[in-house]
Amino acid sequence: MKNLKLVLGAALIASIFTSCKDEAKMTAEKNVDHYVVYVDSVNNLDAAERVANWEAIEAEYEARTAEAELALATLENEAKSQERINEAKSKFEGVKTAAQADAKAKAEAEAATAPANLADTFFGPGNVVGNDMKFAWVNKDNILSVYQKFVDTFNANKDNYSRQDFDKIKAWYEALDSRKNTVEKEGLSGEDNRKIAALKLEFAPKFKWERMTAKGDENKAAKDAAK
């Protein structure tokens, strides 16, 4: 009787072990399948969607890769699963190369157009700022309106500017002030001069605060991303 109990106990343990082993094998096979399917799904995404969500896509890929490679230790037919994983990895590297090229092209296009578009919001289309920023089109008759538009534009959009935008705005503002010194000698009226002084008094401290805050926010975001 005692021997029978031992045999039954051993059989039960073996059954449980086999069951657990089969379950682990199924889980491992699913992880490999999920990995392959995920890579295929990324491959089928629209290029713009891939670029917009690449960080999240790559993070998810790394997690699924770890699961798939861990599954190899559990699977009996490891060579076949390894081949599937290698094929998926190769496919993902191709997708990654394409996504990086698309991201670079997008960044270059934005860099080429953003400064001009930003300048248009501050000074209006057709008013050329140029690399020399001499503002030759600004004169004693329109300089007050130029300052007014500059300050109004900043107030309306100050929460949307990047650190690079703030650097560009600062350079434009200083160049506009330099132009004002010339315009004063060309007959700028005392009334317009006083109104400009009031605008400058409103703008300077606000700009300094917003620029400092933007830099702080970007530095924090960079540190958080590096963690």
Short mmCIF file of C-alpha atoms in Angstrom, two decimals:
data_model
loop_
_atom_site.label_atom_id
_atom_site.label_comp_id
_atom_site.label_asym_id
_atom_site.label_seq_id
_atom_site.Cartn_x
_atom_site.Cartn_y
_atom_site.Cartn_z
CA MET A 1 0.00 0.00 0.00
CA LYS A 2 2.80 2.31 0.89
CA ASN A 3 4.58 1.53 -2.38
CA LEU A 4 1.36 2.16 -4.31
CA LYS A 5 1.03 5.61 -2.72
CA LEU A 6 4.62 6.37 -3.65
CA VAL A 7 4.00 5.32 -7.25
CA LEU A 8 0.79 7.34 -7.46
CA GLY A 9 2.55 10.34 -5.92
CA ALA A 10 5.40 10.09 -8.40
CA ALA A 11 2.93 9.79 -11.27
CA LEU A 12 1.05 12.87 -10.07
CA ILE A 13 4.28 14.86 -9.80
CA ALA A 14 5.30 13.71 -13.27
CA SER A 15 1.91 14.71 -14.62
CA ILE A 16 2.13 18.16 -13.04
CA PHE A 17 5.68 18.59 -14.32
CA THR A 18 4.62 17.57 -17.85
CA SER A 19 1.66 19.93 -17.67
CA CYS A 20 3.85 22.82 -16.54
CA LYS A 21 6.39 22.00 -19.21
CA ASP A 22 3.71 21.95 -21.92
CA GLU A 23 2.30 25.24 -20.66
CA ALA A 24 5.74 26.84 -20.66
CA LYS A 25 6.30 25.56 -24.19
CA MET A 26 3.00 27.02 -25.36
CA THR A 27 3.83 30.35 -23.76
CA ALA A 28 7.25 30.34 -25.40
CA GLU A 29 5.75 29.58 -28.80
CA LYS A 30 3.24 32.41 -28.34
CA ASN A 31 6.04 34.82 -27.45
CA VAL A 32 7.88 33.97 -30.65
CA ASP A 33 4.64 34.33 -32.63
CA HIS A 34 3.90 37.68 -30.99
CA TYR A 35 7.39 38.89 -31.84
CA VAL A 36 7.07 37.96 -35.51
CA VAL A 37 3.55 39.42 -35.77
CA TYR A 38 4.66 42.65 -34.07
CA VAL A 39 7.49 43.17 -36.56
CA ASP A 40 5.07 42.55 -39.43
CA SER A 41 2.63 45.08 -37.97
CA VAL A 42 5.37 47.71 -37.72
CA ASN A 43 6.37 46.98 -41.29
CA ASN A 44 2.78 47.60 -42.41
CA LEU A 45 2.47 50.98 -40.69
CA ASP A 46 2.30 54.17 -42.67
CA ALA A 47 5.73 55.82 -42.88
CA ALA A 48 4.51 59.02 -41.21
CA GLU A 49 2.96 57.05 -38.37
CA ARG A 50 6.21 55.15 -37.82
CA VAL A 51 8.20 58.37 -37.62
CA ALA A 52 5.73 59.98 -35.22
CA ASN A 53 5.72 56.98 -32.86
CA TRP A 54 9.19 55.53 -33.36
CA GLU A 55 10.38 55.74 -29.75
CA ALA A 56 7.35 53.79 -28.51
CA ILE A 57 7.67 51.30 -31.37
CA GLU A 58 11.33 50.65 -30.63
CA ALA A 59 10.72 50.28 -26.88
CA GLU A 60 7.99 47.72 -27.54
CA TYR A 61 10.26 45.93 -30.00
CA GLU A 62 13.03 45.60 -27.43
CA ALA A 63 10.60 44.10 -24.90
CA ARG A 64 9.23 41.60 -27.41
CA THR A 65 12.73 40.68 -28.56
CA ALA A 66 13.73 39.85 -24.98
CA GLU A 67 10.64 37.65 -24.58
CA ALA A 68 11.28 35.84 -27.86
CA GLU A 69 14.93 35.14 -27.11
CA LEU A 70 14.08 33.92 -23.62
CA ALA A 71 11.55 31.55 -25.21
CA LEU A 72 14.32 29.76 -27.14
CA ALA A 73 15.54 28.09 -23.98
CA THR A 74 12.12 26.47 -23.50
CA LEU A 75 11.42 25.31 -27.02
CA GLU A 76 12.52 21.91 -28.31
CA ASN A 77 12.75 22.96 -31.94
CA GLU A 78 15.05 25.86 -31.14
CA ALA A 79 16.65 26.08 -34.59
CA LYS A 80 13.34 26.72 -36.35
CA SER A 81 12.31 29.37 -33.81
CA GLN A 82 15.74 30.99 -34.01
CA GLU A 83 15.37 31.20 -37.78
CA ARG A 84 11.98 32.92 -37.44
CA ILE A 85 13.42 35.39 -34.91
CA ASN A 86 16.43 36.12 -37.13
CA GLU A 87 14.16 36.78 -40.12
CA ALA A 88 12.02 39.15 -38.05
CA LYS A 89 15.12 40.93 -36.75
CA SER A 90 16.39 41.44 -40.28
CA LYS A 91 13.02 42.79 -41.36
CA PHE A 92 12.91 45.19 -38.40
CA GLU A 93 16.39 46.51 -39.16
CA GLY A 94 15.15 47.35 -42.65
CA VAL A 95 12.13 49.12 -41.20
CA LYS A 96 14.36 50.96 -38.73
CA THR A 97 16.67 52.17 -41.49
CA ALA A 98 13.68 53.44 -43.48
CA ALA A 99 12.19 55.14 -40.40
CA GLN A 100 15.48 56.88 -39.61
CA ALA A 101 15.75 58.11 -43.19
CA ASP A 102 12.16 59.38 -43.09
CA ALA A 103 12.78 61.11 -39.75
CA LYS A 104 15.92 62.79 -41.09
CA ALA A 105 14.11 63.98 -44.22
CA LYS A 106 11.26 65.35 -42.11
CA ALA A 107 13.65 67.17 -39.77
CA GLU A 108 15.56 68.70 -42.68
CA ALA A 109 12.33 69.86 -44.31
CA GLU A 110 11.12 71.42 -41.07
CA ALA A 111 14.49 73.07 -40.48
CA ALA A 112 14.38 74.57 -43.96
CA THR A 113 10.90 76.04 -43.59
CA ALA A 114 10.47 76.75 -39.87
CA PRO A 115 12.66 79.88 -39.61
CA ALA A 116 10.93 81.50 -42.58
CA ASN A 117 7.49 80.61 -41.27
CA LEU A 118 8.36 81.86 -37.81
CA ALA A 119 9.68 85.11 -39.25
CA ASP A 120 6.47 85.53 -41.23
CA THR A 121 4.39 85.34 -38.05
CA PHE A 122 6.43 88.14 -36.46
CA PHE A 123 6.96 90.43 -39.43
CA GLY A 124 4.41 89.37 -42.04
CA PRO A 125 4.93 87.57 -45.37
CA GLY A 126 7.08 89.46 -47.81
CA ASN A 127 9.00 91.40 -45.18
CA VAL A 128 12.43 89.88 -45.66
CA VAL A 129 14.48 89.47 -42.50
CA GLY A 130 17.53 87.93 -44.16
CA ASN A 131 20.66 86.56 -42.54
CA ASP A 132 22.04 90.07 -42.00
CA MET A 133 18.84 91.10 -40.14
CA LYS A 134 19.26 94.77 -41.15
CA PHE A 135 15.48 95.36 -41.42
CA ALA A 136 15.99 97.87 -44.20
CA TRP A 137 12.22 97.94 -44.84
CA VAL A 138 11.56 99.25 -41.30
CA ASN A 139 11.30 103.06 -41.23
CA LYS A 140 10.06 105.89 -39.01
CA ASP A 141 6.51 105.49 -40.31
CA ASN A 142 6.05 101.75 -39.73
CA ILE A 143 8.43 100.86 -36.90
CA LEU A 144 5.77 101.25 -34.18
CA SER A 145 3.48 98.81 -35.99
CA VAL A 146 6.40 96.39 -36.40
CA TYR A 147 7.07 96.43 -32.66
CA GLN A 148 3.37 96.09 -31.91
CA LYS A 149 3.01 93.05 -34.17
CA PHE A 150 6.18 91.54 -32.72
CA VAL A 151 4.93 91.84 -29.12
CA ASP A 152 1.38 90.74 -29.96
CA THR A 153 2.66 87.67 -31.83
CA PHE A 154 4.90 86.69 -28.95
CA ASN A 155 2.11 87.07 -26.40
CA ALA A 156 -0.24 84.93 -28.47
CA ASN A 157 2.22 82.09 -29.07
CA LYS A 158 4.73 82.19 -26.22
CA ASP A 159 3.68 78.78 -24.87
CA ASN A 160 4.41 77.07 -28.18
CA TYR A 161 8.00 78.14 -28.83
CA SER A 162 10.97 75.81 -28.56
CA ARG A 163 14.31 76.82 -27.12
CA GLN A 164 15.63 77.29 -30.67
CA ASP A 165 12.65 79.53 -31.46
CA PHE A 166 13.41 81.69 -28.42
CA ASP A 167 17.03 82.07 -29.55
CA LYS A 168 15.86 83.19 -32.99
CA ILE A 169 13.30 85.61 -31.52
CA LYS A 170 15.97 87.09 -29.27
CA ALA A 171 18.25 87.71 -32.25
CA TRP A 172 15.43 89.37 -34.20
CA TYR A 173 14.46 91.56 -31.27
CA GLU A 174 18.02 92.76 -30.76
CA ALA A 175 18.38 93.46 -34.50
CA LEU A 176 15.09 95.38 -34.50
CA ASP A 177 16.36 97.47 -31.59
CA SER A 178 19.50 98.19 -33.56
CA ARG A 179 17.36 99.33 -36.49
CA LYS A 180 15.38 101.57 -34.14
CA ASN A 181 18.57 103.46 -33.24
CA THR A 182 18.96 104.30 -36.93
CA VAL A 183 15.29 105.18 -37.40
CA GLU A 184 15.39 107.60 -34.46
CA LYS A 185 17.90 109.68 -36.39
CA GLU A 186 15.62 109.65 -39.42
CA GLY A 187 12.79 111.51 -37.71
CA LEU A 188 10.95 109.02 -35.49
CA SER A 189 8.26 110.98 -33.66
CA GLY A 190 8.47 111.40 -29.90
CA GLU A 191 5.00 109.85 -29.45
CA ASP A 192 5.88 106.74 -31.43
CA ASN A 193 9.15 106.48 -29.54
CA ARG A 194 7.33 106.54 -26.19
CA LYS A 195 4.87 103.88 -27.35
CA ILE A 196 7.75 101.68 -28.49
CA ALA A 197 9.43 102.17 -25.10
CA ALA A 198 6.23 100.96 -23.40
CA LEU A 199 6.12 97.88 -25.63
CA LYS A 200 9.76 97.12 -24.86
CA LEU A 201 9.09 97.48 -21.15
CA GLU A 202 6.24 94.97 -21.46
CA PHE A 203 8.15 92.55 -23.67
CA ALA A 204 11.65 92.30 -22.12
CA PRO A 205 10.86 90.76 -18.68
CA LYS A 206 8.16 88.49 -20.12
CA PHE A 207 10.50 87.20 -22.83
CA LYS A 208 13.30 86.59 -20.33
CA TRP A 209 11.00 84.54 -18.10
CA GLU A 210 9.46 82.49 -20.93
CA ARG A 211 12.85 81.73 -22.47
CA MET A 212 14.31 80.64 -19.15
CA THR A 213 11.27 78.44 -18.45
CA ALA A 214 11.46 76.84 -21.91
CA LYS A 215 15.12 75.94 -21.42
CA GLY A 216 14.35 74.46 -18.01
CA ASP A 217 11.50 72.37 -19.42
CA GLU A 218 13.62 71.04 -22.28
CA ASN A 219 16.50 70.15 -19.96
CA LYS A 220 14.10 68.28 -17.67
CA ALA A 221 12.57 66.43 -20.62
CA ALA A 222 16.03 65.42 -21.84
CA LYS A 223 16.99 64.12 -18.39
CA ASP A 224 13.73 62.16 -18.08
CA ALA A 225 14.25 60.61 -21.51
CA ALA A 226 17.78 59.55 -20.55
CA LYS A 227 16.61 57.65 -17.47
#
